[in-house]
Amino acid sequence: TDYEYFIAEKALDGDTVSIWFPQGTSQYYNNWYIVLDLTTTYRLTRIAITTYGDTTHDIAAFRLQLSHTERPYSWEDVVSVRIVRGGTSQRQEFGGFRGTGR
């Protein structure tokens, strides 16, 4: 059913065939974000993304931000990636940064 696409856990479930589509956004909305509270502090030095595999739905760029506090969050930019390869469902890793947050 369509409802299954709106479950946020699909964004981080590790299943390369599931997808997440935020409810209440238009078809061409292009400013999505995910807030993931790890509940304790971690040092991040890389992130991996697996895209859907077509240029219509794939992420083209992203910005990773961290916060040391929970609500209200105090966002700090860690890295901006301007080129994520579209048209592939292969895992892509991005590194060369260091950030500490929860």
PDB file of N, CA and C in Angstrom:
ATOM      1  N   THR A   1       0.839  -1.194   0.000  1.00  0.00           N
ATOM      2  CA  THR A   1       0.000   0.000   0.000  1.00  0.00           C
ATOM      3  C   THR A   1       0.874   1.243   0.000  1.00  0.00           C
ATOM      4  N   ASP A   2       0.284   2.380  -0.379  1.00  0.00           N
ATOM      5  CA  ASP A   2       1.023   3.635  -0.378  1.00  0.00           C
ATOM      6  C   ASP A   2       1.479   4.034   1.015  1.00  0.00           C
ATOM      7  N   TYR A   3       0.719   3.650   2.037  1.00  0.00           N
ATOM      8  CA  TYR A   3       1.074   4.017   3.408  1.00  0.00           C
ATOM      9  C   TYR A   3       2.501   3.590   3.753  1.00  0.00           C
ATOM     10  N   GLU A   4       2.932   2.453   3.243  1.00  0.00           N
ATOM     11  CA  GLU A   4       4.259   1.935   3.561  1.00  0.00           C
ATOM     12  C   GLU A   4       5.370   2.898   3.147  1.00  0.00           C
ATOM     13  N   TYR A   5       5.151   3.706   2.127  1.00  0.00           N
ATOM     14  CA  TYR A   5       6.174   4.658   1.688  1.00  0.00           C
ATOM     15  C   TYR A   5       6.354   5.820   2.647  1.00  0.00           C
ATOM     16  N   PHE A   6       5.395   6.062   3.513  1.00  0.00           N
ATOM     17  CA  PHE A   6       5.441   7.212   4.400  1.00  0.00           C
ATOM     18  C   PHE A   6       6.078   6.898   5.754  1.00  0.00           C
ATOM     19  N   ILE A   7       6.468   5.671   5.993  1.00  0.00           N
ATOM     20  CA  ILE A   7       7.070   5.276   7.259  1.00  0.00           C
ATOM     21  C   ILE A   7       8.532   5.734   7.263  1.00  0.00           C
ATOM     22  N   ALA A   8       8.887   6.643   8.176  1.00  0.00           N
ATOM     23  CA  ALA A   8      10.220   7.251   8.195  1.00  0.00           C
ATOM     24  C   ALA A   8      11.340   6.237   8.401  1.00  0.00           C
ATOM     25  N   GLU A   9      11.082   5.162   9.104  1.00  0.00           N
ATOM     26  CA  GLU A   9      12.110   4.163   9.344  1.00  0.00           C
ATOM     27  C   GLU A   9      12.666   3.580   8.046  1.00  0.00           C
ATOM     28  N   LYS A  10      11.905   3.684   6.966  1.00  0.00           N
ATOM     29  CA  LYS A  10      12.356   3.163   5.665  1.00  0.00           C
ATOM     30  C   LYS A  10      13.623   3.883   5.188  1.00  0.00           C
ATOM     31  N   ALA A  11      13.841   5.108   5.650  1.00  0.00           N
ATOM     32  CA  ALA A  11      15.019   5.863   5.217  1.00  0.00           C
ATOM     33  C   ALA A  11      16.310   5.250   5.745  1.00  0.00           C
ATOM     34  N   LEU A  12      16.239   4.540   6.858  1.00  0.00           N
ATOM     35  CA  LEU A  12      17.450   4.014   7.497  1.00  0.00           C
ATOM     36  C   LEU A  12      17.360   2.526   7.804  1.00  0.00           C
ATOM     37  N   ASP A  13      16.538   1.792   7.073  1.00  0.00           N
ATOM     38  CA  ASP A  13      16.302   0.393   7.413  1.00  0.00           C
ATOM     39  C   ASP A  13      17.340  -0.576   6.843  1.00  0.00           C
ATOM     40  N   GLY A  14      18.256  -0.091   6.009  1.00  0.00           N
ATOM     41  CA  GLY A  14      19.281  -0.955   5.443  1.00  0.00           C
ATOM     42  C   GLY A  14      18.805  -1.810   4.284  1.00  0.00           C
ATOM     43  N   ASP A  15      17.545  -1.715   3.940  1.00  0.00           N
ATOM     44  CA  ASP A  15      16.976  -2.489   2.836  1.00  0.00           C
ATOM     45  C   ASP A  15      17.075  -1.656   1.567  1.00  0.00           C
ATOM     46  N   THR A  16      17.840  -2.112   0.610  1.00  0.00           N
ATOM     47  CA  THR A  16      18.081  -1.320  -0.604  1.00  0.00           C
ATOM     48  C   THR A  16      16.889  -1.269  -1.544  1.00  0.00           C
ATOM     49  N   VAL A  17      15.834  -2.045  -1.281  1.00  0.00           N
ATOM     50  CA  VAL A  17      14.660  -1.971  -2.145  1.00  0.00           C
ATOM     51  C   VAL A  17      13.515  -1.176  -1.520  1.00  0.00           C
ATOM     52  N   SER A  18      13.613  -0.837  -0.233  1.00  0.00           N
ATOM     53  CA  SER A  18      12.552  -0.024   0.365  1.00  0.00           C
ATOM     54  C   SER A  18      12.865   1.454   0.123  1.00  0.00           C
ATOM     55  N   ILE A  19      11.841   2.277   0.130  1.00  0.00           N
ATOM     56  CA  ILE A  19      12.014   3.717  -0.065  1.00  0.00           C
ATOM     57  C   ILE A  19      11.210   4.462   0.983  1.00  0.00           C
ATOM     58  N   TRP A  20      11.538   5.734   1.156  1.00  0.00           N
ATOM     59  CA  TRP A  20      10.793   6.603   2.062  1.00  0.00           C
ATOM     60  C   TRP A  20      10.390   7.846   1.293  1.00  0.00           C
ATOM     61  N   PHE A  21       9.151   8.218   1.432  1.00  0.00           N
ATOM     62  CA  PHE A  21       8.631   9.430   0.814  1.00  0.00           C
ATOM     63  C   PHE A  21       7.862  10.192   1.884  1.00  0.00           C
ATOM     64  N   PRO A  22       8.346  11.388   2.286  1.00  0.00           N
ATOM     65  CA  PRO A  22       7.681  12.128   3.352  1.00  0.00           C
ATOM     66  C   PRO A  22       6.252  12.499   2.978  1.00  0.00           C
ATOM     67  N   GLN A  23       5.348  12.233   3.863  1.00  0.00           N
ATOM     68  CA  GLN A  23       3.937  12.542   3.635  1.00  0.00           C
ATOM     69  C   GLN A  23       3.719  14.047   3.694  1.00  0.00           C
ATOM     70  N   GLY A  24       2.842  14.545   2.839  1.00  0.00           N
ATOM     71  CA  GLY A  24       2.492  15.958   2.853  1.00  0.00           C
ATOM     72  C   GLY A  24       3.390  16.842   2.017  1.00  0.00           C
ATOM     73  N   THR A  25       4.266  16.262   1.200  1.00  0.00           N
ATOM     74  CA  THR A  25       5.119  17.064   0.324  1.00  0.00           C
ATOM     75  C   THR A  25       4.672  16.859  -1.119  1.00  0.00           C
ATOM     76  N   SER A  26       4.913  17.861  -1.927  1.00  0.00           N
ATOM     77  CA  SER A  26       4.521  17.745  -3.329  1.00  0.00           C
ATOM     78  C   SER A  26       5.475  16.804  -4.062  1.00  0.00           C
ATOM     79  N   GLN A  27       5.083  16.390  -5.231  1.00  0.00           N
ATOM     80  CA  GLN A  27       5.869  15.424  -6.007  1.00  0.00           C
ATOM     81  C   GLN A  27       7.283  15.915  -6.276  1.00  0.00           C
ATOM     82  N   TYR A  28       7.463  17.207  -6.518  1.00  0.00           N
ATOM     83  CA  TYR A  28       8.778  17.723  -6.877  1.00  0.00           C
ATOM     84  C   TYR A  28       9.429  18.499  -5.736  1.00  0.00           C
ATOM     85  N   TYR A  29       8.948  18.326  -4.514  1.00  0.00           N
ATOM     86  CA  TYR A  29       9.578  18.970  -3.351  1.00  0.00           C
ATOM     87  C   TYR A  29      11.002  18.458  -3.249  1.00  0.00           C
ATOM     88  N   ASN A  30      11.921  19.356  -2.962  1.00  0.00           N
ATOM     89  CA  ASN A  30      13.299  18.965  -3.106  1.00  0.00           C
ATOM     90  C   ASN A  30      14.164  19.513  -1.973  1.00  0.00           C
ATOM     91  N   ASN A  31      13.591  19.590  -0.775  1.00  0.00           N
ATOM     92  CA  ASN A  31      14.329  20.094   0.376  1.00  0.00           C
ATOM     93  C   ASN A  31      14.022  19.227   1.594  1.00  0.00           C
ATOM     94  N   TRP A  32      14.244  17.944   1.480  1.00  0.00           N
ATOM     95  CA  TRP A  32      13.930  17.008   2.554  1.00  0.00           C
ATOM     96  C   TRP A  32      15.043  16.994   3.588  1.00  0.00           C
ATOM     97  N   TYR A  33      14.699  16.621   4.788  1.00  0.00           N
ATOM     98  CA  TYR A  33      15.721  16.448   5.809  1.00  0.00           C
ATOM     99  C   TYR A  33      15.301  15.341   6.768  1.00  0.00           C
ATOM    100  N   ILE A  34      16.288  14.763   7.419  1.00  0.00           N
ATOM    101  CA  ILE A  34      16.076  13.713   8.417  1.00  0.00           C
ATOM    102  C   ILE A  34      16.792  14.147   9.682  1.00  0.00           C
ATOM    103  N   VAL A  35      16.121  14.091  10.819  1.00  0.00           N
ATOM    104  CA  VAL A  35      16.744  14.331  12.108  1.00  0.00           C
ATOM    105  C   VAL A  35      16.886  12.979  12.789  1.00  0.00           C
ATOM    106  N   LEU A  36      18.104  12.612  13.091  1.00  0.00           N
ATOM    107  CA  LEU A  36      18.400  11.343  13.738  1.00  0.00           C
ATOM    108  C   LEU A  36      19.101  11.644  15.056  1.00  0.00           C
ATOM    109  N   ASP A  37      18.454  11.366  16.166  1.00  0.00           N
ATOM    110  CA  ASP A  37      19.033  11.603  17.489  1.00  0.00           C
ATOM    111  C   ASP A  37      19.668  10.302  17.968  1.00  0.00           C
ATOM    112  N   LEU A  38      20.977  10.287  18.056  1.00  0.00           N
ATOM    113  CA  LEU A  38      21.707   9.085  18.462  1.00  0.00           C
ATOM    114  C   LEU A  38      21.709   8.899  19.982  1.00  0.00           C
ATOM    115  N   THR A  39      21.178   9.835  20.739  1.00  0.00           N
ATOM    116  CA  THR A  39      21.003   9.858  22.201  1.00  0.00           C
ATOM    117  C   THR A  39      22.294   9.918  22.997  1.00  0.00           C
ATOM    118  N   THR A  40      23.406   9.713  22.371  1.00  0.00           N
ATOM    119  CA  THR A  40      24.701   9.871  23.023  1.00  0.00           C
ATOM    120  C   THR A  40      25.665  10.453  21.989  1.00  0.00           C
ATOM    121  N   THR A  41      26.790  10.947  22.429  1.00  0.00           N
ATOM    122  CA  THR A  41      27.728  11.616  21.529  1.00  0.00           C
ATOM    123  C   THR A  41      28.575  10.617  20.753  1.00  0.00           C
ATOM    124  N   TYR A  42      28.704  10.873  19.449  1.00  0.00           N
ATOM    125  CA  TYR A  42      29.541  10.073  18.560  1.00  0.00           C
ATOM    126  C   TYR A  42      30.420  10.992  17.737  1.00  0.00           C
ATOM    127  N   ARG A  43      31.583  10.487  17.344  1.00  0.00           N
ATOM    128  CA  ARG A  43      32.431  11.186  16.381  1.00  0.00           C
ATOM    129  C   ARG A  43      32.166  10.557  15.024  1.00  0.00           C
ATOM    130  N   LEU A  44      31.775  11.367  14.064  1.00  0.00           N
ATOM    131  CA  LEU A  44      31.499  10.886  12.706  1.00  0.00           C
ATOM    132  C   LEU A  44      32.635  11.306  11.786  1.00  0.00           C
ATOM    133  N   THR A  45      33.102  10.357  10.996  1.00  0.00           N
ATOM    134  CA  THR A  45      34.174  10.652  10.037  1.00  0.00           C
ATOM    135  C   THR A  45      33.817  10.220   8.630  1.00  0.00           C
ATOM    136  N   ARG A  46      32.670   9.559   8.471  1.00  0.00           N
ATOM    137  CA  ARG A  46      32.197   9.172   7.142  1.00  0.00           C
ATOM    138  C   ARG A  46      30.714   8.856   7.212  1.00  0.00           C
ATOM    139  N   ILE A  47      30.090   8.912   6.055  1.00  0.00           N
ATOM    140  CA  ILE A  47      28.679   8.583   5.931  1.00  0.00           C
ATOM    141  C   ILE A  47      28.502   7.850   4.611  1.00  0.00           C
ATOM    142  N   ALA A  48      27.577   6.919   4.577  1.00  0.00           N
ATOM    143  CA  ALA A  48      27.307   6.163   3.352  1.00  0.00           C
ATOM    144  C   ALA A  48      25.851   6.349   2.960  1.00  0.00           C
ATOM    145  N   ILE A  49      25.621   6.434   1.669  1.00  0.00           N
ATOM    146  CA  ILE A  49      24.274   6.595   1.117  1.00  0.00           C
ATOM    147  C   ILE A  49      24.092   5.569   0.004  1.00  0.00           C
ATOM    148  N   THR A  50      22.952   4.927   0.010  1.00  0.00           N
ATOM    149  CA  THR A  50      22.569   4.065  -1.101  1.00  0.00           C
ATOM    150  C   THR A  50      21.333   4.689  -1.720  1.00  0.00           C
ATOM    151  N   THR A  51      21.423   5.072  -2.978  1.00  0.00           N
ATOM    152  CA  THR A  51      20.303   5.722  -3.644  1.00  0.00           C
ATOM    153  C   THR A  51      19.421   4.703  -4.346  1.00  0.00           C
ATOM    154  N   TYR A  52      18.319   5.175  -4.854  1.00  0.00           N
ATOM    155  CA  TYR A  52      17.314   4.327  -5.476  1.00  0.00           C
ATOM    156  C   TYR A  52      17.802   3.701  -6.778  1.00  0.00           C
ATOM    157  N   GLY A  53      18.622   4.447  -7.506  1.00  0.00           N
ATOM    158  CA  GLY A  53      19.183   3.895  -8.745  1.00  0.00           C
ATOM    159  C   GLY A  53      18.654   4.517 -10.016  1.00  0.00           C
ATOM    160  N   ASP A  54      17.943   5.628  -9.904  1.00  0.00           N
ATOM    161  CA  ASP A  54      17.539   6.355 -11.104  1.00  0.00           C
ATOM    162  C   ASP A  54      17.695   7.852 -10.852  1.00  0.00           C
ATOM    163  N   THR A  55      17.912   8.583 -11.899  1.00  0.00           N
ATOM    164  CA  THR A  55      18.221  10.001 -11.746  1.00  0.00           C
ATOM    165  C   THR A  55      17.015  10.846 -11.358  1.00  0.00           C
ATOM    166  N   THR A  56      15.817  10.310 -11.440  1.00  0.00           N
ATOM    167  CA  THR A  56      14.625  11.053 -11.029  1.00  0.00           C
ATOM    168  C   THR A  56      14.477  11.086  -9.511  1.00  0.00           C
ATOM    169  N   HIS A  57      14.808   9.991  -8.836  1.00  0.00           N
ATOM    170  CA  HIS A  57      14.559   9.876  -7.407  1.00  0.00           C
ATOM    171  C   HIS A  57      15.813   9.964  -6.541  1.00  0.00           C
ATOM    172  N   ASP A  58      16.974   9.882  -7.122  1.00  0.00           N
ATOM    173  CA  ASP A  58      18.201   9.827  -6.337  1.00  0.00           C
ATOM    174  C   ASP A  58      18.571  11.162  -5.718  1.00  0.00           C
ATOM    175  N   ILE A  59      19.250  11.078  -4.592  1.00  0.00           N
ATOM    176  CA  ILE A  59      19.811  12.264  -3.934  1.00  0.00           C
ATOM    177  C   ILE A  59      20.923  12.793  -4.824  1.00  0.00           C
ATOM    178  N   ALA A  60      20.948  14.094  -5.067  1.00  0.00           N
ATOM    179  CA  ALA A  60      21.994  14.690  -5.892  1.00  0.00           C
ATOM    180  C   ALA A  60      23.061  15.369  -5.044  1.00  0.00           C
ATOM    181  N   ALA A  61      22.683  15.813  -3.840  1.00  0.00           N
ATOM    182  CA  ALA A  61      23.596  16.513  -2.939  1.00  0.00           C
ATOM    183  C   ALA A  61      23.013  16.436  -1.533  1.00  0.00           C
ATOM    184  N   PHE A  62      23.858  16.645  -0.526  1.00  0.00           N
ATOM    185  CA  PHE A  62      23.358  16.692   0.848  1.00  0.00           C
ATOM    186  C   PHE A  62      24.301  17.487   1.732  1.00  0.00           C
ATOM    187  N   ARG A  63      23.780  17.899   2.873  1.00  0.00           N
ATOM    188  CA  ARG A  63      24.565  18.591   3.898  1.00  0.00           C
ATOM    189  C   ARG A  63      24.383  17.819   5.198  1.00  0.00           C
ATOM    190  N   LEU A  64      25.496  17.460   5.831  1.00  0.00           N
ATOM    191  CA  LEU A  64      25.469  16.780   7.120  1.00  0.00           C
ATOM    192  C   LEU A  64      25.677  17.822   8.207  1.00  0.00           C
ATOM    193  N   GLN A  65      24.754  17.843   9.149  1.00  0.00           N
ATOM    194  CA  GLN A  65      24.841  18.764  10.269  1.00  0.00           C
ATOM    195  C   GLN A  65      24.765  17.981  11.574  1.00  0.00           C
ATOM    196  N   LEU A  66      25.422  18.480  12.602  1.00  0.00           N
ATOM    197  CA  LEU A  66      25.402  17.857  13.913  1.00  0.00           C
ATOM    198  C   LEU A  66      24.948  18.857  14.959  1.00  0.00           C
ATOM    199  N   SER A  67      24.405  18.339  16.040  1.00  0.00           N
ATOM    200  CA  SER A  67      24.036  19.162  17.179  1.00  0.00           C
ATOM    201  C   SER A  67      24.545  18.485  18.440  1.00  0.00           C
ATOM    202  N   HIS A  68      24.982  19.272  19.396  1.00  0.00           N
ATOM    203  CA  HIS A  68      25.428  18.735  20.681  1.00  0.00           C
ATOM    204  C   HIS A  68      24.268  18.618  21.658  1.00  0.00           C
ATOM    205  N   THR A  69      23.150  19.201  21.304  1.00  0.00           N
ATOM    206  CA  THR A  69      21.991  19.211  22.197  1.00  0.00           C
ATOM    207  C   THR A  69      20.769  18.700  21.456  1.00  0.00           C
ATOM    208  N   GLU A  70      19.805  18.207  22.226  1.00  0.00           N
ATOM    209  CA  GLU A  70      18.529  17.880  21.610  1.00  0.00           C
ATOM    210  C   GLU A  70      17.642  19.111  21.711  1.00  0.00           C
ATOM    211  N   ARG A  71      16.416  18.988  21.343  1.00  0.00           N
ATOM    212  CA  ARG A  71      15.498  20.113  21.229  1.00  0.00           C
ATOM    213  C   ARG A  71      15.693  21.136  22.324  1.00  0.00           C
ATOM    214  N   PRO A  72      16.002  22.375  22.032  1.00  0.00           N
ATOM    215  CA  PRO A  72      16.176  22.859  20.656  1.00  0.00           C
ATOM    216  C   PRO A  72      17.554  22.450  20.120  1.00  0.00           C
ATOM    217  N   TYR A  73      17.559  21.966  18.893  1.00  0.00           N
ATOM    218  CA  TYR A  73      18.809  21.585  18.251  1.00  0.00           C
ATOM    219  C   TYR A  73      19.611  22.837  17.932  1.00  0.00           C
ATOM    220  N   SER A  74      20.904  22.692  17.959  1.00  0.00           N
ATOM    221  CA  SER A  74      21.814  23.779  17.586  1.00  0.00           C
ATOM    222  C   SER A  74      22.700  23.234  16.467  1.00  0.00           C
ATOM    223  N   TRP A  75      22.257  23.386  15.222  1.00  0.00           N
ATOM    224  CA  TRP A  75      22.903  22.747  14.084  1.00  0.00           C
ATOM    225  C   TRP A  75      24.212  23.406  13.703  1.00  0.00           C
ATOM    226  N   GLU A  76      25.213  22.568  13.450  1.00  0.00           N
ATOM    227  CA  GLU A  76      26.513  23.003  12.928  1.00  0.00           C
ATOM    228  C   GLU A  76      26.789  22.204  11.663  1.00  0.00           C
ATOM    229  N   ASP A  77      27.172  22.884  10.600  1.00  0.00           N
ATOM    230  CA  ASP A  77      27.524  22.187   9.363  1.00  0.00           C
ATOM    231  C   ASP A  77      28.814  21.407   9.567  1.00  0.00           C
ATOM    232  N   VAL A  78      28.834  20.171   9.092  1.00  0.00           N
ATOM    233  CA  VAL A  78      30.023  19.328   9.147  1.00  0.00           C
ATOM    234  C   VAL A  78      30.619  19.190   7.756  1.00  0.00           C
ATOM    235  N   VAL A  79      29.773  18.849   6.784  1.00  0.00           N
ATOM    236  CA  VAL A  79      30.257  18.692   5.413  1.00  0.00           C
ATOM    237  C   VAL A  79      29.075  18.890   4.455  1.00  0.00           C
ATOM    238  N   SER A  80      29.361  19.460   3.320  1.00  0.00           N
ATOM    239  CA  SER A  80      28.390  19.549   2.230  1.00  0.00           C
ATOM    240  C   SER A  80      28.943  18.747   1.060  1.00  0.00           C
ATOM    241  N   VAL A  81      28.128  17.844   0.565  1.00  0.00           N
ATOM    242  CA  VAL A  81      28.520  17.036  -0.595  1.00  0.00           C
ATOM    243  C   VAL A  81      27.651  17.496  -1.750  1.00  0.00           C
ATOM    244  N   ARG A  82      28.271  18.034  -2.765  1.00  0.00           N
ATOM    245  CA  ARG A  82      27.535  18.615  -3.881  1.00  0.00           C
ATOM    246  C   ARG A  82      27.280  17.614  -5.010  1.00  0.00           C
ATOM    247  N   ILE A  83      28.018  16.506  -5.013  1.00  0.00           N
ATOM    248  CA  ILE A  83      27.844  15.544  -6.094  1.00  0.00           C
ATOM    249  C   ILE A  83      27.686  14.142  -5.511  1.00  0.00           C
ATOM    250  N   VAL A  84      26.475  13.627  -5.593  1.00  0.00           N
ATOM    251  CA  VAL A  84      26.195  12.230  -5.288  1.00  0.00           C
ATOM    252  C   VAL A  84      25.839  11.588  -6.624  1.00  0.00           C
ATOM    253  N   ARG A  85      26.507  10.546  -6.957  1.00  0.00           N
ATOM    254  CA  ARG A  85      26.308   9.905  -8.261  1.00  0.00           C
ATOM    255  C   ARG A  85      24.899   9.322  -8.356  1.00  0.00           C
ATOM    256  N   GLY A  86      24.136   9.773  -9.320  1.00  0.00           N
ATOM    257  CA  GLY A  86      22.796   9.266  -9.560  1.00  0.00           C
ATOM    258  C   GLY A  86      22.811   8.126 -10.548  1.00  0.00           C
ATOM    259  N   GLY A  87      21.691   7.428 -10.632  1.00  0.00           N
ATOM    260  CA  GLY A  87      21.576   6.349 -11.601  1.00  0.00           C
ATOM    261  C   GLY A  87      22.242   5.060 -11.166  1.00  0.00           C
ATOM    262  N   THR A  88      22.600   4.963  -9.895  1.00  0.00           N
ATOM    263  CA  THR A  88      23.205   3.740  -9.381  1.00  0.00           C
ATOM    264  C   THR A  88      22.595   3.409  -8.029  1.00  0.00           C
ATOM    265  N   SER A  89      22.458   2.135  -7.748  1.00  0.00           N
ATOM    266  CA  SER A  89      21.990   1.715  -6.426  1.00  0.00           C
ATOM    267  C   SER A  89      23.152   1.190  -5.592  1.00  0.00           C
ATOM    268  N   GLN A  90      24.370   1.484  -6.029  1.00  0.00           N
ATOM    269  CA  GLN A  90      25.559   1.084  -5.281  1.00  0.00           C
ATOM    270  C   GLN A  90      25.784   2.013  -4.093  1.00  0.00           C
ATOM    271  N   ARG A  91      26.219   1.459  -2.988  1.00  0.00           N
ATOM    272  CA  ARG A  91      26.542   2.239  -1.794  1.00  0.00           C
ATOM    273  C   ARG A  91      27.665   3.219  -2.121  1.00  0.00           C
ATOM    274  N   GLN A  92      27.497   4.473  -1.679  1.00  0.00           N
ATOM    275  CA  GLN A  92      28.507   5.508  -1.881  1.00  0.00           C
ATOM    276  C   GLN A  92      28.940   6.025  -0.515  1.00  0.00           C
ATOM    277  N   GLU A  93      30.239   6.029  -0.257  1.00  0.00           N
ATOM    278  CA  GLU A  93      30.768   6.512   1.020  1.00  0.00           C
ATOM    279  C   GLU A  93      31.424   7.865   0.829  1.00  0.00           C
ATOM    280  N   PHE A  94      31.249   8.703   1.823  1.00  0.00           N
ATOM    281  CA  PHE A  94      31.816  10.049   1.820  1.00  0.00           C
ATOM    282  C   PHE A  94      32.550  10.247   3.135  1.00  0.00           C
ATOM    283  N   GLY A  95      33.776  10.715   3.055  1.00  0.00           N
ATOM    284  CA  GLY A  95      34.581  10.915   4.247  1.00  0.00           C
ATOM    285  C   GLY A  95      35.379  12.203   4.137  1.00  0.00           C
ATOM    286  N   GLY A  96      36.477  12.262   4.879  1.00  0.00           N
ATOM    287  CA  GLY A  96      37.318  13.450   4.842  1.00  0.00           C
ATOM    288  C   GLY A  96      36.797  14.566   5.720  1.00  0.00           C
ATOM    289  N   PHE A  97      35.952  14.232   6.684  1.00  0.00           N
ATOM    290  CA  PHE A  97      35.443  15.220   7.626  1.00  0.00           C
ATOM    291  C   PHE A  97      35.456  14.619   9.025  1.00  0.00           C
ATOM    292  N   ARG A  98      35.272  15.444  10.012  1.00  0.00           N
ATOM    293  CA  ARG A  98      35.184  14.977  11.393  1.00  0.00           C
ATOM    294  C   ARG A  98      34.192  15.868  12.121  1.00  0.00           C
ATOM    295  N   GLY A  99      33.256  15.251  12.763  1.00  0.00           N
ATOM    296  CA  GLY A  99      32.263  15.991  13.535  1.00  0.00           C
ATOM    297  C   GLY A  99      31.840  15.176  14.743  1.00  0.00           C
ATOM    298  N   THR A 100      31.574  15.865  15.828  1.00  0.00           N
ATOM    299  CA  THR A 100      31.128  15.199  17.054  1.00  0.00           C
ATOM    300  C   THR A 100      29.791  15.770  17.461  1.00  0.00           C
ATOM    301  N   GLY A 101      28.830  14.899  17.645  1.00  0.00           N
ATOM    302  CA  GLY A 101      27.494  15.332  18.032  1.00  0.00           C
ATOM    303  C   GLY A 101      26.674  14.133  18.439  1.00  0.00           C
ATOM    304  N   ARG A 102      25.435  14.378  18.800  1.00  0.00           N
ATOM    305  CA  ARG A 102      24.578  13.263  19.240  1.00  0.00           C
ATOM    306  C   ARG A 102      23.519  12.914  18.215  1.00  0.00           C
TER     307      ARG A 102
END
